[in-house]
Short mmCIF file of C-alpha atoms in Angstrom, two decimals:
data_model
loop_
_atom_site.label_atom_id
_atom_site.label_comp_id
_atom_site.label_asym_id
_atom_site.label_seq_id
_atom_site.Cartn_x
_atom_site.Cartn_y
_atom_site.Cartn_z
CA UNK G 1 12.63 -28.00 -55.43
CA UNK G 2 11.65 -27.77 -59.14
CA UNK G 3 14.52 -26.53 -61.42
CA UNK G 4 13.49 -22.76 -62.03
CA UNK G 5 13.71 -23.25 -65.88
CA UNK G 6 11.57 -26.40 -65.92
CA UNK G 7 8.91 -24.22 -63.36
CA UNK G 8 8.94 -20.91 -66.20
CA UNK G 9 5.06 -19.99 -66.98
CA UNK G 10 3.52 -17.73 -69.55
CA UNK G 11 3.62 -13.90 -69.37
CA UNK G 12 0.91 -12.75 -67.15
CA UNK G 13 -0.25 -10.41 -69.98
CA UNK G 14 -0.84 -13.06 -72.22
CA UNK G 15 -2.33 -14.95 -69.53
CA UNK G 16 -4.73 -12.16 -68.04
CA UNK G 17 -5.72 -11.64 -72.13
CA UNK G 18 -6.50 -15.71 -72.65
CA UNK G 19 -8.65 -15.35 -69.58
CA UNK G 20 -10.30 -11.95 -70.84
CA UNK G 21 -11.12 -13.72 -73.92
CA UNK G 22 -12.37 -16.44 -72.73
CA UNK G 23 -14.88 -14.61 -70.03
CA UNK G 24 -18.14 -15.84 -72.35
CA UNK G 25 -17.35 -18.99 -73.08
CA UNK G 26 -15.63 -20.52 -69.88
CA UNK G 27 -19.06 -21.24 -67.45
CA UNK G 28 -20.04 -23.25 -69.92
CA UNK G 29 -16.78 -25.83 -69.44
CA UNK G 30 -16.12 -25.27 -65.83
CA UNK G 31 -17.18 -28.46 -64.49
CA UNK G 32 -14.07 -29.25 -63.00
CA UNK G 33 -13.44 -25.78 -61.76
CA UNK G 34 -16.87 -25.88 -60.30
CA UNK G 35 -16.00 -29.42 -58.59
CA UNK G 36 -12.86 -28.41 -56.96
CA UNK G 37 -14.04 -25.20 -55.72
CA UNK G 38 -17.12 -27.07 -54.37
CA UNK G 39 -14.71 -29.45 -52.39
CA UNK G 40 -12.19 -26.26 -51.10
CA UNK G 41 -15.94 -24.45 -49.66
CA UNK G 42 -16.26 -27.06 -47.85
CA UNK G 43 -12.94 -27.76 -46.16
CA UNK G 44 -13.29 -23.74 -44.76
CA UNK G 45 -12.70 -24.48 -41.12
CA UNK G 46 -15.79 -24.43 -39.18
CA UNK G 47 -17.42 -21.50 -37.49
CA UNK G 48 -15.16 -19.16 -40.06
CA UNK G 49 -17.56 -16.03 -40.20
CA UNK G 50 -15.19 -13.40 -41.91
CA UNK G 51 -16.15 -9.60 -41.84
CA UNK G 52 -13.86 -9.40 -45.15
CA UNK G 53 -13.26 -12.17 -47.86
CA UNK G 54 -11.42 -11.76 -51.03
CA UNK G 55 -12.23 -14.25 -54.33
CA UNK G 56 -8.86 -14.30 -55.92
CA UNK G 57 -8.15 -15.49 -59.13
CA UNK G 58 -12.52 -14.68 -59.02
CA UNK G 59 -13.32 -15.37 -62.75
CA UNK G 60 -16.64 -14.80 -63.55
CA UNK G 61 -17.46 -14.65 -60.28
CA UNK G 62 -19.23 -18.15 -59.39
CA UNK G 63 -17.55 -18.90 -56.38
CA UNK G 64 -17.84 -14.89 -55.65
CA UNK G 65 -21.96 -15.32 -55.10
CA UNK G 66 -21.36 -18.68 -53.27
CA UNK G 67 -19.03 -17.43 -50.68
CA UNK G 68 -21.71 -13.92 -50.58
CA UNK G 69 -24.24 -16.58 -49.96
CA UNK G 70 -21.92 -18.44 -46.91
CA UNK G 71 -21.02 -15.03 -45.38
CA UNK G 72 -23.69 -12.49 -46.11
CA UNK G 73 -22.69 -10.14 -43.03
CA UNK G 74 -19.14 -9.84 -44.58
CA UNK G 75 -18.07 -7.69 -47.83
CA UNK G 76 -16.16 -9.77 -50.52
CA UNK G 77 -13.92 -8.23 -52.88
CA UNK G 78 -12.94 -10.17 -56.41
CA UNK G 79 -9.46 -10.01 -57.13
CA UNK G 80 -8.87 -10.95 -61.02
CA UNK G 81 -5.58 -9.92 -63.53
CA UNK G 82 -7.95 -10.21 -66.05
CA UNK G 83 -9.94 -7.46 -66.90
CA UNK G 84 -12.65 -8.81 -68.81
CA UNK G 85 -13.35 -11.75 -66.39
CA UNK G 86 -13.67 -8.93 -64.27
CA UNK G 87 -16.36 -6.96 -66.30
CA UNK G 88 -18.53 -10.26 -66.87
CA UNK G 89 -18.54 -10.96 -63.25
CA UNK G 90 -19.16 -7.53 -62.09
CA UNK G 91 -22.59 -7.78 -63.94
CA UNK G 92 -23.41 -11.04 -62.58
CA UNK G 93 -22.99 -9.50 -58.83
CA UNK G 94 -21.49 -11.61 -55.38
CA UNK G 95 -18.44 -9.25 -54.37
CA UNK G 96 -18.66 -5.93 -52.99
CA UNK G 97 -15.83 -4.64 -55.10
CA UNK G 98 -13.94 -5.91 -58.38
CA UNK G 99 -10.23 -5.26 -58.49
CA UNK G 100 -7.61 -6.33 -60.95
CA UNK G 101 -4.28 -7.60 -59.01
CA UNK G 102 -1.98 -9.82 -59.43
CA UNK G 103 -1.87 -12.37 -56.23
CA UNK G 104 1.92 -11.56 -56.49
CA UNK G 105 1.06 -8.43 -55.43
CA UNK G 106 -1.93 -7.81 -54.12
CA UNK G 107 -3.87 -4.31 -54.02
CA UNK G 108 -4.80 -4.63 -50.54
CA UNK G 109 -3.94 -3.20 -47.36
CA UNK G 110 -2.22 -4.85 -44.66
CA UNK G 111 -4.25 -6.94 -42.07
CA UNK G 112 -7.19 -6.05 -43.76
CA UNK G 113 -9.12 -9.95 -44.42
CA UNK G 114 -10.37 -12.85 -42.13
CA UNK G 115 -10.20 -15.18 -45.56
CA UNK G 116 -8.68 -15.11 -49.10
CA UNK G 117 -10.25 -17.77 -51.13
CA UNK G 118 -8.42 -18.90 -54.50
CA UNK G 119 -9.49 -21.81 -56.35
CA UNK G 120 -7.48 -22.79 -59.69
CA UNK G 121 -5.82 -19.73 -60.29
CA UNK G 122 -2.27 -19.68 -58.88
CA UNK G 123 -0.66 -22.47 -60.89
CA UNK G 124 -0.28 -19.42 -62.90
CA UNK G 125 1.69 -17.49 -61.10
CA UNK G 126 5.60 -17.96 -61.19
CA UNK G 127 6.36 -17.23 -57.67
CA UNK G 128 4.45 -19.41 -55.39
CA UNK G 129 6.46 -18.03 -52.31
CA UNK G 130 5.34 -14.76 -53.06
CA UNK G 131 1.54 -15.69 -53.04
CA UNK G 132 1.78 -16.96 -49.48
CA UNK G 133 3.87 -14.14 -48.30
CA UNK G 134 1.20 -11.64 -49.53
CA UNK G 135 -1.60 -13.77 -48.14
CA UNK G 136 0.24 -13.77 -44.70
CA UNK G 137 0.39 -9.77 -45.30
CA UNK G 138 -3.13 -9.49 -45.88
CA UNK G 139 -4.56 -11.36 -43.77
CA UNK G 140 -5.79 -10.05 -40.91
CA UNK G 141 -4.20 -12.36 -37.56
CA UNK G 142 -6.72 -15.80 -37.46
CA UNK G 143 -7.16 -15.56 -41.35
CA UNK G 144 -7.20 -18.47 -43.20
CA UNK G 145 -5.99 -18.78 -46.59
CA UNK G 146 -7.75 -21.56 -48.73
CA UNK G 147 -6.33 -22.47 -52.16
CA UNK G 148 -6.38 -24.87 -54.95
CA UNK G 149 -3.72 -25.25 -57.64
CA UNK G 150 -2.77 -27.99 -60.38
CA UNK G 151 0.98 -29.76 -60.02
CA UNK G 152 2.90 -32.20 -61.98
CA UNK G 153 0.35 -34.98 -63.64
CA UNK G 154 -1.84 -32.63 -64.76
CA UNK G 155 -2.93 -33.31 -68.22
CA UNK G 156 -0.22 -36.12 -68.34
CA UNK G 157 -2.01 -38.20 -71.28
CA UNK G 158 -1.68 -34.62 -73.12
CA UNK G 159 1.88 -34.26 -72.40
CA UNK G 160 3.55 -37.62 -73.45
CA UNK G 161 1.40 -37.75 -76.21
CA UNK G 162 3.31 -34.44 -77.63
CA UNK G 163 6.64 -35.92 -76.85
CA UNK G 164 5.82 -39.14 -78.83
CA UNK G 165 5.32 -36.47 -82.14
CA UNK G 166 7.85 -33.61 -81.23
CA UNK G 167 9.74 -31.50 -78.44
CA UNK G 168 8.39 -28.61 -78.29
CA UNK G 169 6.45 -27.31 -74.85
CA UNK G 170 2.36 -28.08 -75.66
CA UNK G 171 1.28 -28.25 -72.19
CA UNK G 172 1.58 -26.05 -69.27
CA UNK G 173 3.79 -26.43 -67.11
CA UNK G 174 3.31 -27.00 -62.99
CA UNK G 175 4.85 -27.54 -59.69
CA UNK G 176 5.47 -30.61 -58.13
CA UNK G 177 3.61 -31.22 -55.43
CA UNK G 178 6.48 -31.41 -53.14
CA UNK G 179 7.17 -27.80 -53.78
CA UNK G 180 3.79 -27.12 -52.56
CA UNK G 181 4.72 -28.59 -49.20
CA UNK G 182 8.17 -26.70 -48.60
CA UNK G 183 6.57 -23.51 -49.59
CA UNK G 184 3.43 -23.71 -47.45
CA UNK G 185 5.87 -25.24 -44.87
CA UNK G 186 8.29 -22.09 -45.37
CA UNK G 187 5.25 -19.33 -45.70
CA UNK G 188 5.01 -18.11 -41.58
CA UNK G 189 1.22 -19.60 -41.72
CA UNK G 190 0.28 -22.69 -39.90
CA UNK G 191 -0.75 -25.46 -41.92
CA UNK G 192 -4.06 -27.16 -41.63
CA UNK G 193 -4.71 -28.83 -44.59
CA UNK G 194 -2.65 -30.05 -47.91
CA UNK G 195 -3.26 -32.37 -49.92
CA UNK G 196 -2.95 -33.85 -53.56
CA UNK G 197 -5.86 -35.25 -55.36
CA UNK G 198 -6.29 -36.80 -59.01
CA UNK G 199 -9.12 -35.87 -60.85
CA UNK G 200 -9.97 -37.31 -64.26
CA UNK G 201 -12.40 -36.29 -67.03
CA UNK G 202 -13.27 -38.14 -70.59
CA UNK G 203 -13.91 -36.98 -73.68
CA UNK G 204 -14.89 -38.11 -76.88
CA UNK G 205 -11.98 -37.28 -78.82
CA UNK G 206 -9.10 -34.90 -78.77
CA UNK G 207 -11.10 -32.12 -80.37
CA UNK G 208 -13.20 -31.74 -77.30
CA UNK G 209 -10.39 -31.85 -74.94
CA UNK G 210 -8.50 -28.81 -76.79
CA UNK G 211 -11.73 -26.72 -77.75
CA UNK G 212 -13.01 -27.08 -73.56
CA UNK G 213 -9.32 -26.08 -73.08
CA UNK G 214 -9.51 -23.04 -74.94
CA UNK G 215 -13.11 -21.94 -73.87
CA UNK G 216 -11.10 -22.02 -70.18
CA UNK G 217 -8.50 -19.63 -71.75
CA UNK G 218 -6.70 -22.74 -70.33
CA UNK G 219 -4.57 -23.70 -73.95
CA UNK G 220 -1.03 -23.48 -74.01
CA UNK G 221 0.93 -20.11 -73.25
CA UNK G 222 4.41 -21.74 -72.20
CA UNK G 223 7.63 -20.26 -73.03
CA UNK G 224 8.94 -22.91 -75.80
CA UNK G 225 5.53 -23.25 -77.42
CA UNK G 226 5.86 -23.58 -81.21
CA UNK G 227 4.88 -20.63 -83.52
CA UNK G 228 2.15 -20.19 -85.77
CA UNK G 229 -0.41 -23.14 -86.68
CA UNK G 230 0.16 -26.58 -85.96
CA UNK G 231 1.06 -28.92 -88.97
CA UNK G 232 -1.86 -31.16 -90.07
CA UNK G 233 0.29 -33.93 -89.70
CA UNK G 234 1.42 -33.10 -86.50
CA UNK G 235 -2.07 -33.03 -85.30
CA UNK G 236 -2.88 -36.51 -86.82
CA UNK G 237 0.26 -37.79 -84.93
CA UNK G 238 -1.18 -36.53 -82.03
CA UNK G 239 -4.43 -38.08 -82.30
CA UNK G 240 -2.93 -41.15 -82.88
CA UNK G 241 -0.41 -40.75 -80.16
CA UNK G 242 -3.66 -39.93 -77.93
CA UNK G 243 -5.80 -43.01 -79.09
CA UNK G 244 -3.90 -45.23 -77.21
CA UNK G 245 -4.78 -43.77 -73.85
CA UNK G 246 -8.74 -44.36 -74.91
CA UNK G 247 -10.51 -46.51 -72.01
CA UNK G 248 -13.73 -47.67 -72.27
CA UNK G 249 -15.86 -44.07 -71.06
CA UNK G 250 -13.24 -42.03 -73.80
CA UNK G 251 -10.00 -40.58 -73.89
CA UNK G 252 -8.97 -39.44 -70.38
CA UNK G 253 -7.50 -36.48 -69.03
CA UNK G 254 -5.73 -35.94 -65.79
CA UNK G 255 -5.89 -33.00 -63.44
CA UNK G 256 -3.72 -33.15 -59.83
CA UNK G 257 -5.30 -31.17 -57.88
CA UNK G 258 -3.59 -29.50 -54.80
CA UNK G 259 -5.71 -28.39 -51.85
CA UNK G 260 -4.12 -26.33 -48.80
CA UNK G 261 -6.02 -24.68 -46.14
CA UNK G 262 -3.54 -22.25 -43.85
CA UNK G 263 -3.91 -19.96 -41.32
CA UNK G 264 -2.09 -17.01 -40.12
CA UNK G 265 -1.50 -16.92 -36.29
CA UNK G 266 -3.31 -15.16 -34.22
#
Protein backbone atom coordinates (compact mmCIF):
# COMPACT_ATOMS: atom_id res chain seq x y z
CA UNK A 1 0.00 0.00 0.00
CA UNK A 2 1.01 3.67 -0.56
CA UNK A 3 3.12 5.15 2.31
CA UNK A 4 0.44 7.31 4.26
CA UNK A 5 2.70 10.46 4.02
CA UNK A 6 3.32 10.12 0.29
CA UNK A 7 -0.91 9.49 -0.02
CA UNK A 8 -1.58 13.11 2.32
CA UNK A 9 -4.22 15.39 0.22
CA UNK A 10 -5.36 18.93 0.71
CA UNK A 11 -7.76 20.05 3.50
CA UNK A 12 -11.21 19.38 2.42
CA UNK A 13 -12.04 23.05 3.23
CA UNK A 14 -9.71 24.31 0.92
CA UNK A 15 -10.76 21.79 -1.44
CA UNK A 16 -14.69 22.23 -1.15
CA UNK A 17 -13.70 26.33 -1.52
CA UNK A 18 -11.42 25.66 -4.96
CA UNK A 19 -14.45 23.79 -6.19
CA UNK A 20 -16.98 26.60 -4.96
CA UNK A 21 -14.95 28.98 -6.81
CA UNK A 22 -14.62 27.41 -9.62
CA UNK A 23 -18.60 26.49 -10.06
CA UNK A 24 -18.78 29.19 -13.26
CA UNK A 25 -15.99 28.50 -14.94
CA UNK A 26 -15.49 24.60 -14.78
CA UNK A 27 -18.35 23.35 -17.69
CA UNK A 28 -16.54 25.15 -19.83
CA UNK A 29 -13.14 22.78 -19.35
CA UNK A 30 -14.79 19.57 -18.45
CA UNK A 31 -14.11 17.66 -21.44
CA UNK A 32 -12.38 15.05 -19.80
CA UNK A 33 -14.72 14.93 -16.88
CA UNK A 34 -17.49 14.75 -19.36
CA UNK A 35 -15.57 11.75 -21.24
CA UNK A 36 -15.01 9.62 -18.29
CA UNK A 37 -18.32 10.01 -16.84
CA UNK A 38 -19.73 9.21 -20.32
CA UNK A 39 -17.68 5.85 -20.29
CA UNK A 40 -18.69 4.97 -16.24
CA UNK A 41 -22.84 5.56 -17.59
CA UNK A 42 -22.29 3.18 -19.65
CA UNK A 43 -20.58 0.35 -17.79
CA UNK A 44 -23.94 0.61 -15.17
CA UNK A 45 -24.84 -3.04 -15.24
CA UNK A 46 -27.73 -3.71 -17.37
CA UNK A 47 -31.37 -3.66 -16.42
CA UNK A 48 -30.18 -1.35 -13.19
CA UNK A 49 -33.55 0.64 -12.67
CA UNK A 50 -32.88 2.26 -9.16
CA UNK A 51 -35.86 3.80 -7.14
CA UNK A 52 -32.98 6.03 -5.41
CA UNK A 53 -29.61 7.27 -6.97
CA UNK A 54 -27.20 9.59 -5.43
CA UNK A 55 -24.61 11.92 -7.79
CA UNK A 56 -21.70 12.19 -5.46
CA UNK A 57 -19.00 14.37 -5.84
CA UNK A 58 -22.30 15.99 -8.34
CA UNK A 59 -20.60 19.31 -9.44
CA UNK A 60 -22.66 21.31 -11.38
CA UNK A 61 -24.81 18.74 -11.82
CA UNK A 62 -24.19 17.36 -15.54
CA UNK A 63 -24.10 13.90 -14.86
CA UNK A 64 -27.10 14.72 -12.22
CA UNK A 65 -29.68 15.45 -15.42
CA UNK A 66 -28.09 12.49 -17.37
CA UNK A 67 -28.64 9.87 -14.80
CA UNK A 68 -32.53 11.86 -14.21
CA UNK A 69 -32.77 11.24 -17.87
CA UNK A 70 -31.61 7.16 -17.52
CA UNK A 71 -33.88 6.67 -14.46
CA UNK A 72 -36.78 9.07 -14.55
CA UNK A 73 -39.06 6.82 -12.15
CA UNK A 74 -36.29 7.12 -9.45
CA UNK A 75 -35.41 10.36 -7.20
CA UNK A 76 -31.65 11.39 -7.35
CA UNK A 77 -30.08 13.25 -4.70
CA UNK A 78 -26.59 15.38 -5.42
CA UNK A 79 -24.16 14.91 -2.85
CA UNK A 80 -21.36 17.83 -3.15
CA UNK A 81 -18.75 19.30 -0.12
CA UNK A 82 -18.86 22.20 -2.01
CA UNK A 83 -21.40 24.55 -1.48
CA UNK A 84 -21.36 26.66 -4.37
CA UNK A 85 -21.13 23.75 -6.92
CA UNK A 86 -24.09 22.95 -5.14
CA UNK A 87 -26.03 26.31 -5.65
CA UNK A 88 -25.07 26.40 -9.53
CA UNK A 89 -26.37 22.97 -10.00
CA UNK A 90 -29.42 23.33 -7.99
CA UNK A 91 -30.54 26.00 -10.61
CA UNK A 92 -29.69 23.96 -13.48
CA UNK A 93 -32.15 21.05 -12.06
CA UNK A 94 -31.54 16.80 -12.46
CA UNK A 95 -31.58 15.71 -8.63
CA UNK A 96 -34.41 15.70 -6.41
CA UNK A 97 -32.44 17.06 -3.52
CA UNK A 98 -28.91 18.89 -3.12
CA UNK A 99 -26.93 17.98 -0.05
CA UNK A 100 -23.46 18.92 1.02
CA UNK A 101 -21.51 15.68 2.49
CA UNK A 102 -18.50 14.53 2.53
CA UNK A 103 -18.37 10.81 0.83
CA UNK A 104 -16.37 10.07 4.08
CA UNK A 105 -19.35 10.48 5.70
CA UNK A 106 -22.23 10.53 4.04
CA UNK A 107 -25.65 12.27 5.16
CA UNK A 108 -27.69 9.40 4.31
CA UNK A 109 -29.54 6.81 5.95
CA UNK A 110 -28.72 3.31 6.03
CA UNK A 111 -29.94 0.98 3.14
CA UNK A 112 -31.52 3.74 1.68
CA UNK A 113 -30.02 3.63 -2.45
CA UNK A 114 -30.09 1.04 -5.37
CA UNK A 115 -26.92 3.21 -6.93
CA UNK A 116 -24.33 5.85 -5.85
CA UNK A 117 -22.71 7.25 -8.86
CA UNK A 118 -19.27 9.22 -8.39
CA UNK A 119 -17.26 10.22 -11.23
CA UNK A 120 -13.81 12.16 -10.54
CA UNK A 121 -14.37 13.19 -7.20
CA UNK A 122 -12.84 10.79 -4.65
CA UNK A 123 -9.16 11.08 -5.51
CA UNK A 124 -9.85 13.76 -3.11
CA UNK A 125 -10.66 12.18 -0.33
CA UNK A 126 -7.88 10.81 2.09
CA UNK A 127 -9.52 7.71 3.19
CA UNK A 128 -10.46 5.59 0.31
CA UNK A 129 -11.51 2.69 2.74
CA UNK A 130 -13.88 4.83 4.25
CA UNK A 131 -15.69 5.74 0.92
CA UNK A 132 -16.44 2.10 0.22
CA UNK A 133 -17.43 1.33 3.71
CA UNK A 134 -20.08 4.15 3.58
CA UNK A 135 -21.17 3.12 0.11
CA UNK A 136 -21.65 -0.51 1.44
CA UNK A 137 -23.74 1.33 4.38
CA UNK A 138 -25.85 3.10 2.08
CA UNK A 139 -26.59 1.07 -0.23
CA UNK A 140 -29.53 -0.59 -0.14
CA UNK A 141 -28.69 -4.85 -0.63
CA UNK A 142 -28.19 -5.28 -4.84
CA UNK A 143 -26.77 -1.63 -5.02
CA UNK A 144 -24.12 -0.97 -7.12
CA UNK A 145 -21.56 1.50 -6.52
CA UNK A 146 -19.94 3.02 -9.75
CA UNK A 147 -16.85 5.26 -9.42
CA UNK A 148 -14.07 6.91 -11.19
CA UNK A 149 -10.90 8.28 -9.61
CA UNK A 150 -7.31 9.44 -10.90
CA UNK A 151 -4.04 7.29 -9.51
CA UNK A 152 -0.40 7.54 -9.90
CA UNK A 153 0.51 8.90 -13.69
CA UNK A 154 -1.78 11.41 -13.58
CA UNK A 155 -0.41 14.58 -14.86
CA UNK A 156 3.08 12.84 -14.95
CA UNK A 157 4.64 15.31 -17.71
CA UNK A 158 3.51 18.04 -14.96
CA UNK A 159 5.17 16.35 -12.18
CA UNK A 160 8.80 15.58 -13.40
CA UNK A 161 8.84 18.68 -15.03
CA UNK A 162 8.66 20.43 -11.35
CA UNK A 163 11.30 18.14 -10.04
CA UNK A 164 13.71 19.05 -12.93
CA UNK A 165 13.32 23.04 -11.42
CA UNK A 166 12.71 22.38 -7.60
CA UNK A 167 11.27 20.02 -4.74
CA UNK A 168 8.56 21.32 -3.64
CA UNK A 169 4.91 19.37 -4.06
CA UNK A 170 3.21 21.17 -7.50
CA UNK A 171 0.99 18.42 -8.35
CA UNK A 172 -1.57 16.50 -6.55
CA UNK A 173 -0.97 13.74 -5.24
CA UNK A 174 -2.87 10.07 -5.94
CA UNK A 175 -3.14 6.48 -5.21
CA UNK A 176 -1.59 3.85 -6.93
CA UNK A 177 -3.66 1.88 -8.66
CA UNK A 178 -2.84 -1.15 -6.73
CA UNK A 179 -4.33 0.41 -3.69
CA UNK A 180 -7.45 0.69 -5.59
CA UNK A 181 -7.55 -3.08 -5.94
CA UNK A 182 -6.83 -4.10 -2.16
CA UNK A 183 -9.34 -1.61 -1.04
CA UNK A 184 -12.20 -2.53 -3.37
CA UNK A 185 -10.95 -6.13 -2.72
CA UNK A 186 -11.14 -5.41 1.22
CA UNK A 187 -14.59 -3.18 1.03
CA UNK A 188 -17.45 -6.31 1.76
CA UNK A 189 -18.85 -5.45 -1.97
CA UNK A 190 -18.39 -7.79 -4.81
CA UNK A 191 -16.37 -6.62 -7.52
CA UNK A 192 -17.53 -6.36 -11.05
CA UNK A 193 -15.50 -4.11 -12.72
CA UNK A 194 -11.88 -2.28 -12.16
CA UNK A 195 -9.87 -1.10 -14.26
CA UNK A 196 -7.03 1.50 -15.12
CA UNK A 197 -7.14 3.57 -18.18
CA UNK A 198 -4.73 6.40 -19.62
CA UNK A 199 -6.20 9.27 -20.98
CA UNK A 200 -4.23 12.06 -22.63
CA UNK A 201 -5.07 15.65 -23.65
CA UNK A 202 -2.78 18.44 -25.60
CA UNK A 203 -2.44 21.77 -25.27
CA UNK A 204 -0.83 24.52 -26.79
CA UNK A 205 1.39 25.55 -24.16
CA UNK A 206 1.71 25.37 -20.45
CA UNK A 207 -0.50 28.38 -19.91
CA UNK A 208 -3.51 26.51 -21.09
CA UNK A 209 -2.80 23.46 -19.16
CA UNK A 210 -2.62 25.50 -15.69
CA UNK A 211 -5.48 28.13 -16.50
CA UNK A 212 -8.05 24.74 -17.61
CA UNK A 213 -6.58 23.44 -14.30
CA UNK A 214 -7.69 26.17 -12.30
CA UNK A 215 -11.14 26.79 -14.05
CA UNK A 216 -11.58 22.85 -12.65
CA UNK A 217 -10.68 24.19 -9.13
CA UNK A 218 -8.30 21.29 -10.05
CA UNK A 219 -4.66 23.44 -9.27
CA UNK A 220 -2.55 22.41 -6.61
CA UNK A 221 -3.76 22.24 -2.83
CA UNK A 222 -1.07 19.61 -1.52
CA UNK A 223 0.43 19.78 1.78
CA UNK A 224 4.20 20.88 0.81
CA UNK A 225 3.05 23.32 -1.86
CA UNK A 226 5.25 26.43 -1.90
CA UNK A 227 3.91 29.79 -0.51
CA UNK A 228 2.99 32.83 -2.15
CA UNK A 229 3.64 33.47 -6.06
CA UNK A 230 5.78 31.48 -8.09
CA UNK A 231 9.22 33.04 -9.14
CA UNK A 232 9.29 34.20 -12.80
CA UNK A 233 12.19 32.22 -13.24
CA UNK A 234 10.86 29.31 -11.82
CA UNK A 235 8.06 29.43 -14.23
CA UNK A 236 10.42 29.85 -17.28
CA UNK A 237 12.28 26.71 -15.95
CA UNK A 238 9.23 25.07 -16.05
CA UNK A 239 8.27 25.85 -19.44
CA UNK A 240 11.38 24.82 -20.56
CA UNK A 241 11.44 21.73 -18.47
CA UNK A 242 7.84 21.12 -20.16
CA UNK A 243 8.94 21.80 -23.87
CA UNK A 244 10.61 18.76 -24.08
CA UNK A 245 7.56 16.59 -23.64
CA UNK A 246 5.95 18.63 -26.86
CA UNK A 247 4.79 15.93 -29.60
CA UNK A 248 3.61 16.83 -32.70
CA UNK A 249 -0.52 17.69 -31.64
CA UNK A 250 1.16 19.94 -28.38
CA UNK A 251 2.34 19.43 -25.06
CA UNK A 252 0.62 16.39 -23.49
CA UNK A 253 -0.93 15.73 -20.35
CA UNK A 254 -1.69 12.48 -18.68
CA UNK A 255 -4.72 11.45 -16.69
CA UNK A 256 -4.99 7.51 -15.23
CA UNK A 257 -8.12 7.00 -14.93
CA UNK A 258 -9.54 4.29 -12.50
CA UNK A 259 -12.96 2.77 -13.19
CA UNK A 260 -14.68 0.26 -10.57
CA UNK A 261 -18.14 -0.89 -10.72
CA UNK A 262 -19.18 -2.90 -7.23
CA UNK A 263 -22.03 -4.23 -5.84
CA UNK A 264 -23.28 -4.87 -2.45
CA UNK A 265 -24.78 -8.42 -1.94
CA UNK A 266 -27.99 -9.04 -1.95
Amino acid sequence: MTDPQEARLPDKRQVAASFSRAAASYDSVAELQRAVGAELLAQLPAGLAPARWVDLGSGTGHFSRALAECFPQGQGTAVDIAEGMLRHARALGGASQYVCGDAEHLPLASASQQLIFSSLALQWCADFAAVLAEARRVLAPGGVFAFSSLCVGTLQELRDSWQAVDGFVHVNRFLQFADYQALCADSGLEVLELRSERRVLHYRDLRQLTHELKALGAHNLNPGRPDGLTGRARVLALIEAYERWRDEQGLPASWQVVYGVLRRSA
